[in-house]
XYZ file of C-alpha atoms in Angstrom:
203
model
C -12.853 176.438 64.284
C -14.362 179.667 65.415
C -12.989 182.914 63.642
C -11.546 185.969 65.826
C -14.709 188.036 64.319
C -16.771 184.983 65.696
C -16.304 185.255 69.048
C -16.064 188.697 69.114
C -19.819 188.601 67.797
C -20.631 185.961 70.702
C -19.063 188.204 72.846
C -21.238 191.073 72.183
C -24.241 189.491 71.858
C -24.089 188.153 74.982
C -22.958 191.370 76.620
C -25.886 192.921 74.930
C -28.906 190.169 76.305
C -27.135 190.368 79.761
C -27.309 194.661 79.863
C -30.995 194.106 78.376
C -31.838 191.288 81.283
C -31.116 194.127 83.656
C -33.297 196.696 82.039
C -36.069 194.501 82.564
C -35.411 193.672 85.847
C -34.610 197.471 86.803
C -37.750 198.731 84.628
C -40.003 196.079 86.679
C -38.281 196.733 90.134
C -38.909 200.403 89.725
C -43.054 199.915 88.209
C -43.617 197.774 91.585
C -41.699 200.129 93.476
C -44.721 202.525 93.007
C -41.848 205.089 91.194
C -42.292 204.521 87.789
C -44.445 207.729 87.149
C -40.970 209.836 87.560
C -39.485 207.767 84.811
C -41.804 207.355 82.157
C -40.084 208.753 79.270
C -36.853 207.001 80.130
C -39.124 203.484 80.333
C -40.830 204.069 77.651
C -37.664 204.742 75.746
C -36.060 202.063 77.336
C -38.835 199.311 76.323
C -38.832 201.092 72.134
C -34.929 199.489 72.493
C -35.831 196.252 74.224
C -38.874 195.537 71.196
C -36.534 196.515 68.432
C -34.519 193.530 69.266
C -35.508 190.019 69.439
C -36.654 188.005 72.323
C -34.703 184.892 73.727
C -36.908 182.502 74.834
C -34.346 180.224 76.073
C -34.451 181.946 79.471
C -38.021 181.751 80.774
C -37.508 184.371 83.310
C -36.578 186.964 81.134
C -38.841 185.813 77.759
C -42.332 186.208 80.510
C -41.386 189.570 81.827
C -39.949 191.127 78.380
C -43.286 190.164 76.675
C -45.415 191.415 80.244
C -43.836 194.402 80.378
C -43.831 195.290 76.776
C -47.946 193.968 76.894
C -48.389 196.215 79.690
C -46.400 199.695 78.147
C -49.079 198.777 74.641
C -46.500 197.635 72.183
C -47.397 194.873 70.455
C -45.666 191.162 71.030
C -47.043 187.910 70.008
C -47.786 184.962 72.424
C -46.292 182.548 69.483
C -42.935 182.349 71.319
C -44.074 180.455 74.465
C -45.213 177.583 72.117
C -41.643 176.807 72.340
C -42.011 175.801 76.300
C -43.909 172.751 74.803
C -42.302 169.480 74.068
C -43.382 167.465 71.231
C -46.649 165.887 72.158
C -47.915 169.338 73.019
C -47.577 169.404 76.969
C -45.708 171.912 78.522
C -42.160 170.554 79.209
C -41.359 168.868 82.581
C -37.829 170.839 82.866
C -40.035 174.053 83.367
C -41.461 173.264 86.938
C -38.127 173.486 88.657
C -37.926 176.339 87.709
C -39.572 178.702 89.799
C -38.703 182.549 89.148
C -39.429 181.348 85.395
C -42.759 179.516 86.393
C -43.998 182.878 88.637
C -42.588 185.573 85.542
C -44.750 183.396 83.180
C -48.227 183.244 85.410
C -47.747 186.947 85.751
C -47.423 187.212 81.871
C -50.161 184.934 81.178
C -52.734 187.690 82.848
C -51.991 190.602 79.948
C -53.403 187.756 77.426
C -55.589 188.749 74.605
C -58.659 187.096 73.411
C -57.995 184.066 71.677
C -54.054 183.795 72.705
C -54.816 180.052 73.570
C -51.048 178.941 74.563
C -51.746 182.230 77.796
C -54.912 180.133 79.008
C -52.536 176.991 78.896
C -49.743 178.703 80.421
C -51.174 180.554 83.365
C -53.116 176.883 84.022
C -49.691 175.544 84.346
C -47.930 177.889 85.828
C -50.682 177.854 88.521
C -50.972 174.237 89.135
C -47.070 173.737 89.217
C -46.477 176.924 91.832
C -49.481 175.603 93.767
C -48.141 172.121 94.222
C -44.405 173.104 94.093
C -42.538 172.915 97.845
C -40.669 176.755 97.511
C -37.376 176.528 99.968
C -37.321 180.596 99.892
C -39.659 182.120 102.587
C -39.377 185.172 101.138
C -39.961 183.624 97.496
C -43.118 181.633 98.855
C -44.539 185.000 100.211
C -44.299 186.633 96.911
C -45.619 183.381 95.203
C -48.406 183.146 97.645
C -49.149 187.291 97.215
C -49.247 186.771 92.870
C -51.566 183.656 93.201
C -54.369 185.822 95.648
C -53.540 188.951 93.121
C -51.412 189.427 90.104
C -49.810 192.629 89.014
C -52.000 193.218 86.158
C -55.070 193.123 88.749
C -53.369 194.903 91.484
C -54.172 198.225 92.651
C -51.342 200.010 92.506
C -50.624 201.282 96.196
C -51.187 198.401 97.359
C -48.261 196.818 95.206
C -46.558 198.886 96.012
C -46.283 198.018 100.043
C -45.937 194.683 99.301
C -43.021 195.022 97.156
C -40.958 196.996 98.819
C -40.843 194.302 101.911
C -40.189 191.622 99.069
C -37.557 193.836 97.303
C -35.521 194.431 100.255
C -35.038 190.799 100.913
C -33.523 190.598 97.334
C -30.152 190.382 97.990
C -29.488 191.779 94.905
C -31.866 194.945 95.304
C -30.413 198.623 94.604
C -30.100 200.215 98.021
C -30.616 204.054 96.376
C -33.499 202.970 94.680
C -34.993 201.010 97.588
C -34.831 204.291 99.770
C -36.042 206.414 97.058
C -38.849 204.199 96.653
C -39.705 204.065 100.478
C -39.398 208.053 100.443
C -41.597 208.553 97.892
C -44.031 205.881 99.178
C -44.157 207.857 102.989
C -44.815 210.972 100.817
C -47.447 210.072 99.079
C -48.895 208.714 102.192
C -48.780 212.005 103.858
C -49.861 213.893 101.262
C -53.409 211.711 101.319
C -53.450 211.920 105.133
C -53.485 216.003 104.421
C -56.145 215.608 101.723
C -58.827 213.288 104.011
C -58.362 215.837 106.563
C -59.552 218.965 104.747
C -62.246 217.181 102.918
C -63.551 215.826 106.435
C -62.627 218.783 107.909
């Protein structure tokens, strides 16, 4: 029978890995939203939290883009928890190719690989095969699948991220509207500024 104190304890750690899911998804939504250079104390505060704690590799999704993201801000995260994603003859398990936010959050994890980190080679070959041969219902999905495969994030110039993202993000019905203008404000301002700079150096 499960104490009082118990499920309290359940209780919060749940609450906890759901409020730290969101991070991560708000902390990558604003970095491909081209806006992350007005937040980087609060991110980089933000991701000290997330690495204190440990990861949960029960949710693909979430395990790929905590370890990208971390990999990408320089802390430092092993690869040793995606060996779990393998079953027991050492192939990467067949429940993992339905699912597709998971399979497209570990390719784009598998690119901040070091040298050596064996189970990123096998992953990104995996995750590559199985979102090249996987029939993706979600136009918008397949768009963003299709963009990753030509150029991941880690190899992306910036700007041009940027564009793309905010025409994925907005079909996310889930998507914060403020930040979705602010990012699209900040995008056209940039864009001006440029404009102004060609023409006096051409000028």
């Amino acid at each position: 029978m499960v104490t009082t104190d118990e499920s309290i304890d359940d209780s919060s750690i749940n609450e906890l890995k759901s409020r730290t899911a969101e991070k991560l998804r708000l902390i990558d939504a604003i970095q491909q939203l081209g806006v992350g250079y007005h937040f980087e104390a609060e991110i980089e505060q933000a991701l000290e939290k997330v690495h204190a704690l440990d990861g949960d590799n029960n949710d693909l999704y979430h395990a790929a883009l905590r370890f990208r993201l971390l990999r990408q801000q320089g802390f430092h995260v092993s690869s040793d928890g995606f060996k779990t994603l393998k079953d027991g003859e050492g192939r990467f398990k067949a429940s993992l190719e339905s699912d597709e936010q998971g399979l497209l959050s570990l390719y784009e994890a598998a690119h901040v690989a070091l040298n050596g980190e064996g189970i990123l080679d096998e992953a990104l070959a995996f995750a590559t095969k199985t979102l090249k041969s996987h029939k993706i219902c979600s136009p918008a999905f397949q768009k963003q699948v299709q963009f990753a495969l030509r150029l991941p994030i880690w190899k992306c110039v910036p700007r041009s991220l940027t564009r793309h993202y905010i025409d994925i993000y907005s079909e996310d019905a889930s998507h914060n509207q403020k930040l979705l203008v602010f990012a699209k404000l900040d995008f056209n301002m940039l864009q001006s500024d440029h404009r102004k700079e060609l023409n006096e150096v051409t000028r």
